[in-house]
Coordinates of C-alpha atoms and ligand atoms in Angstrom, one line a residue:
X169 CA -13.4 -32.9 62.3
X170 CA -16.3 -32.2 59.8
X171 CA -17.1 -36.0 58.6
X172 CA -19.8 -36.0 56.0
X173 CA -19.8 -39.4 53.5
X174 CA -23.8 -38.0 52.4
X175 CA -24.6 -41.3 51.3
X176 CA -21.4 -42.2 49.5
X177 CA -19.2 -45.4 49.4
X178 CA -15.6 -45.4 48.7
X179 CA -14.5 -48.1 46.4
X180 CA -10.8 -47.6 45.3
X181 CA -7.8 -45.9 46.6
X182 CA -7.0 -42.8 43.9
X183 CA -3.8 -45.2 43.1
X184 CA -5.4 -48.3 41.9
X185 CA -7.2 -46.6 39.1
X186 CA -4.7 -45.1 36.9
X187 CA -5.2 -42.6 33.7
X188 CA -7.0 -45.8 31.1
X189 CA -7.6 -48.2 34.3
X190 CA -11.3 -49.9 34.7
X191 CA -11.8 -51.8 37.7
X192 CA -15.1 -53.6 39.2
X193 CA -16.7 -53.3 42.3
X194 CA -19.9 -53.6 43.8
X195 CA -22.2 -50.9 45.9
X196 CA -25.3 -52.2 47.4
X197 CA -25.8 -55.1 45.2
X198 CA -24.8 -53.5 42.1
X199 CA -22.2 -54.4 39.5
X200 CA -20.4 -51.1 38.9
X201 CA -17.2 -50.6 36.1
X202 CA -15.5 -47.9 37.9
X203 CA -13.0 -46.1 35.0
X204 CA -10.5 -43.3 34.8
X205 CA -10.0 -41.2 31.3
X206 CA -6.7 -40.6 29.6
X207 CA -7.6 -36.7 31.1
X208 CA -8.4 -38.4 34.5
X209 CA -12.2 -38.1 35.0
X210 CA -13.7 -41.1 36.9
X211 CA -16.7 -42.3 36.4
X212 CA -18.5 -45.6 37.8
X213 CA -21.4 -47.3 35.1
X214 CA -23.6 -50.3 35.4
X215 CA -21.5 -53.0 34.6
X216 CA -23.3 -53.7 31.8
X217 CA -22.9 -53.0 27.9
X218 CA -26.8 -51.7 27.0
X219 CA -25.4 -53.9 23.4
X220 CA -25.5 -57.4 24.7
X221 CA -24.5 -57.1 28.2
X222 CA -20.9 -57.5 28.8
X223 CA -19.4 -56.8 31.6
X224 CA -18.3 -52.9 30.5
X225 CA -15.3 -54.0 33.0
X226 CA -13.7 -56.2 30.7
X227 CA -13.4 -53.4 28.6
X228 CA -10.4 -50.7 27.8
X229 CA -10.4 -46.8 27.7
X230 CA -9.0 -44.7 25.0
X231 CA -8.7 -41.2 25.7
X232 CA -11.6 -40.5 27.2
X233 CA -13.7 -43.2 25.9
X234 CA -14.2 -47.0 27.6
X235 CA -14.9 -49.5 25.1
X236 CA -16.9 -52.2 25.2
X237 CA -14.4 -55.6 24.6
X238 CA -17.5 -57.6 22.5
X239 CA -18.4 -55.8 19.8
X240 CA -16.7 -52.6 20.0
X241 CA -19.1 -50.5 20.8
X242 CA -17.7 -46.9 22.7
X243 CA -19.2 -44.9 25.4
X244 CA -17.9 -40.8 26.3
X245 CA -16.9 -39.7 29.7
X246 CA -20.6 -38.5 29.3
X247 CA -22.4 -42.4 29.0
X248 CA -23.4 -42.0 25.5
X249 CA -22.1 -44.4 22.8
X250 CA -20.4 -42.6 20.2
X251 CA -18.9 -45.2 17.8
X252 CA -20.1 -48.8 16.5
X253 CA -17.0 -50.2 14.6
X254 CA -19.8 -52.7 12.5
X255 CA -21.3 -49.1 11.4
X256 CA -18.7 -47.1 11.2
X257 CA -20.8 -44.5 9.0
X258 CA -23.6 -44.5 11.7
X259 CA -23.8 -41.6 14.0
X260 CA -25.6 -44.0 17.1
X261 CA -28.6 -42.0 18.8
X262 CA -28.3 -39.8 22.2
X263 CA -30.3 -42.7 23.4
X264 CA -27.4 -45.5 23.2
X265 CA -26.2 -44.6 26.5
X266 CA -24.9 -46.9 30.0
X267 CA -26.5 -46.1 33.3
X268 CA -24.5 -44.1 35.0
X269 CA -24.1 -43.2 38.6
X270 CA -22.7 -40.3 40.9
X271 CA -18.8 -41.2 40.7
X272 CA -16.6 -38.5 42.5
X273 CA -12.7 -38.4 43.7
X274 CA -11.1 -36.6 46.6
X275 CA -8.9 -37.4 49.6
X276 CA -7.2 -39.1 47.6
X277 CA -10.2 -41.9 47.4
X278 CA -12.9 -42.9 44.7
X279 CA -16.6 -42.6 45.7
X280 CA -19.7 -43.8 43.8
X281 CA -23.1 -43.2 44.6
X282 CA -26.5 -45.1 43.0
X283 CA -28.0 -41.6 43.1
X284 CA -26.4 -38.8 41.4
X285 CA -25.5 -36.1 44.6
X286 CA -24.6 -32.4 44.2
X287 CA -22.7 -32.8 47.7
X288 CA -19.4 -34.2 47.9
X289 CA -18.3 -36.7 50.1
X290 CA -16.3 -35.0 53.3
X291 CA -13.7 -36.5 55.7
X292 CA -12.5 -33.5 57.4
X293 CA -8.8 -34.4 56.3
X294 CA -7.5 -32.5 53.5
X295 CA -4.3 -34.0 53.6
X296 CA -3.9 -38.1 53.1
X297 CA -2.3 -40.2 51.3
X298 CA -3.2 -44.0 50.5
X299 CA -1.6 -47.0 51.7
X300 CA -3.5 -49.7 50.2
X301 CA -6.8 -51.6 50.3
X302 CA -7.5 -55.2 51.4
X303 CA -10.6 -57.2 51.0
X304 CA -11.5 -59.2 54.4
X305 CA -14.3 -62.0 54.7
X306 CA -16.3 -60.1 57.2
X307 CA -19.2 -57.9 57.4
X308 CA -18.7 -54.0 57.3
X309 CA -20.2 -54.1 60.8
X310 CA -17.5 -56.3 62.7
X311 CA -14.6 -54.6 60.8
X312 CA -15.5 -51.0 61.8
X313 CA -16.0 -51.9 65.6
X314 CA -12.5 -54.0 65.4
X315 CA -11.1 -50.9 63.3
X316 CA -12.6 -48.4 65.8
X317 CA -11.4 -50.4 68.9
X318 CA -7.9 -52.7 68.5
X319 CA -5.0 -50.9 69.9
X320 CA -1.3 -51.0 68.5
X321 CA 1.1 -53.1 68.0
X322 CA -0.2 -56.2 67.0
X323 CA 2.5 -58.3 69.0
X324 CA 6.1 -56.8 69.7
X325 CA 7.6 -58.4 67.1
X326 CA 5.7 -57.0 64.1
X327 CA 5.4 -53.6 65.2
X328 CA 7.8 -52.7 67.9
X329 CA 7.7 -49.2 67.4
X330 CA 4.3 -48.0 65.9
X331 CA 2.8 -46.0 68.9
X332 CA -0.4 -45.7 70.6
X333 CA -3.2 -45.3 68.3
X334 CA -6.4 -44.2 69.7
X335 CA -9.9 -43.5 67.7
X336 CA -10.9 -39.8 67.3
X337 CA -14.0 -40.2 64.3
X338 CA -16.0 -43.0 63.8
X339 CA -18.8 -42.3 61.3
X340 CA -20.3 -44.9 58.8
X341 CA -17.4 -46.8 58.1
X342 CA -15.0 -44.0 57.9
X343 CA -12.6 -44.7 60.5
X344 CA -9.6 -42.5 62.2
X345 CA -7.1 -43.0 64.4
X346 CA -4.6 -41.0 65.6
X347 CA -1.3 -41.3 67.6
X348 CA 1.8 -40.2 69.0
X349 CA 5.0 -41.6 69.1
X350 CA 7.9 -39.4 70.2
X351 CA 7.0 -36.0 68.3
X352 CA 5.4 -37.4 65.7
X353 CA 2.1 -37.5 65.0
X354 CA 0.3 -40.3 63.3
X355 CA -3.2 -40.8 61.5
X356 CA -4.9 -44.0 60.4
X357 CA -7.9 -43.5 58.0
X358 CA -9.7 -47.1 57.3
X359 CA -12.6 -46.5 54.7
X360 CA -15.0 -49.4 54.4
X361 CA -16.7 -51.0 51.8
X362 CA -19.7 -53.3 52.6
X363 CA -19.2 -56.4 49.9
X364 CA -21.8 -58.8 48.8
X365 CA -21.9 -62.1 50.9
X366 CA -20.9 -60.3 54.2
X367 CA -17.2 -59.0 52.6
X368 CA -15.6 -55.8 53.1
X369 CA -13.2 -53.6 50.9
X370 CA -11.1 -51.8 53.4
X371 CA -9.2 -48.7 52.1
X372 CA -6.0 -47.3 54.3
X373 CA -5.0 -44.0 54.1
X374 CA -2.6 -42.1 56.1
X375 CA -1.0 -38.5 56.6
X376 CA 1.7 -37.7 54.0
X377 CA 4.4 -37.3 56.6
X378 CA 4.5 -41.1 57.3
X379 CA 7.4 -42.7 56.4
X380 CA 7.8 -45.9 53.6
X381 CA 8.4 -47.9 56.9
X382 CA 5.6 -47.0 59.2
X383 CA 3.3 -47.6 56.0
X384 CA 5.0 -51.4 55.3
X385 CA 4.1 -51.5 59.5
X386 CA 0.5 -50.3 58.7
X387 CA 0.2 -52.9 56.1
X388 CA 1.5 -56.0 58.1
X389 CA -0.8 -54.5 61.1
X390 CA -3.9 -54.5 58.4
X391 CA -3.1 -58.3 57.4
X392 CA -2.7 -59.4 60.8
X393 CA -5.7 -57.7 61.9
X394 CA -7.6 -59.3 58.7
X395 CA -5.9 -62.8 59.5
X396 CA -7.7 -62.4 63.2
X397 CA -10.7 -61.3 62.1
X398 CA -11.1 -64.3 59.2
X399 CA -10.2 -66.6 62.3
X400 CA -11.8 -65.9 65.2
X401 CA -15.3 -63.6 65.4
X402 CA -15.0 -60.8 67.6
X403 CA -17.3 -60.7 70.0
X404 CA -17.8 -57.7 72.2
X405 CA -15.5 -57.4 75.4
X406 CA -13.2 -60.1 74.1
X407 CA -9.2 -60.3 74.5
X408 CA -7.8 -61.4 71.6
X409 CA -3.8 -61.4 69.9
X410 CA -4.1 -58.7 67.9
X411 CA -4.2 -56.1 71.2
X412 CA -6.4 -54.6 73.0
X413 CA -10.3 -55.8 74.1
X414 CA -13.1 -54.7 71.7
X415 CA -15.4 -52.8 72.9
X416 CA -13.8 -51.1 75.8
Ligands
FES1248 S1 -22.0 -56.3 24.1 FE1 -20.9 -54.5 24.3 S2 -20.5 -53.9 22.2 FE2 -21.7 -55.7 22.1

């Protein structure tokens, strides 16, 4: 499995940013408006309008412009302001433009980058599809070695028939697990987003063959696992509820 990330951080499923959707996030202390065209390109700004500073989140996109909600103002796929609705005559300078950082999609995730990178970001899994993403009050840190370590089921009675999952790439917060139950094969992709204030984003992902009730299993294992890991810190070598000992 060829696992490259190169310096980029995944922060949205490809499903929770639509054609026209803007959402907010945060990488490495800064406020990013992450946005998707009408056409589909993606693109992740300083959450700032260069006007007066509002939060270019708050904003909408039309066709393949996002558009500031203060004043109007509109910024191309490209950064650079094309349209002031209190000049409408005026043709706004190159220089109006948002700060713009290296935004990039695939397997089936959004990446941004605070430096623009020719390379992509590489899992090694061409095909995956998302589950859904949950935000957790702990540290990247803890969640990838409780990611990387818990073993299914949680407890019989929330997923009696899920399998044995066991972790075959660990690599910067890109977690995947695989198992086997029966014939079938199953994968488990947890992508994780370090969050200010020791908060993670973690993104779910897993093979297109899974079935609408092993992914409702996934997500009750992902809020149990988040309910145990709000609780109780894990410490290394620890039983705990959820399964498994960490660290072994
Ligand atoms: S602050 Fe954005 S258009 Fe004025």
């Amino acid at each position: 499995m060829n696992v490259d990330l190169g310096g980029w951080t995944p922060v949205a499923l490809s499903t929770d940013l639509s054609n026209g959707g803007v959402l907010r996030t945060v990488v490495e202390d800064q406020d990013l408006a992450i946005w998707r065209s009408a056409a589909g390109a993606v693109r992740a700004w300083e959450n700032r309008c260069p006007h007066r500073g509002m939060r270019l989140s708050y904003g909408f996109v039309r066709g393949e412009s996002l558009t500031c909600i203060y004043h109007g103002w509109q910024y191309g796929t490209d950064g650079v302001c094309h349209a002031i609705p209190a000049h409408p005559d005026l043709t706004p300078p190159t220089t109006l433009c948002v700060r713009a950082f290296g935004c990039v999609e695939n397997s089936s995730l959004v990446w941004a980058s605070l430096s623009q990178r020719d390379r992509q970001p590489q899992i090694g899994i061409e095909d995956i599809q998302p589950i859904r993403s949950l935000t957790v009050d702990r540290p990247a840190t803890a969640l990838n070695e409780m990611f990387a370590t818990v073993r299914f089921p949680i407890a019989d009675d929330t997923a009696p028939d899920i399998g044995e999952f066991r972790s075959i790439s660990i690599n910067h917060g890109l977690i995947v697990r695989e198992g086997q139950l029966g014939d079938q094969r199953r994968l488990m992709v947890a992508a994780l987003q370090a969050l200010p204030g020791d908060r993670t984003a973690a993104h779910i992902l897993t093979s297109p063959a899974a079935s609408p009730k092993l992914k409702t299993t996934f997500s009750r294992w992902l809020e149990r696992l988040r309910w145990f890991a709000e609780q109780s810190p894990i410490t290394i070598g620890d039983r705990h509820p959820i399964g498994g000992t960490v660290g072994e």
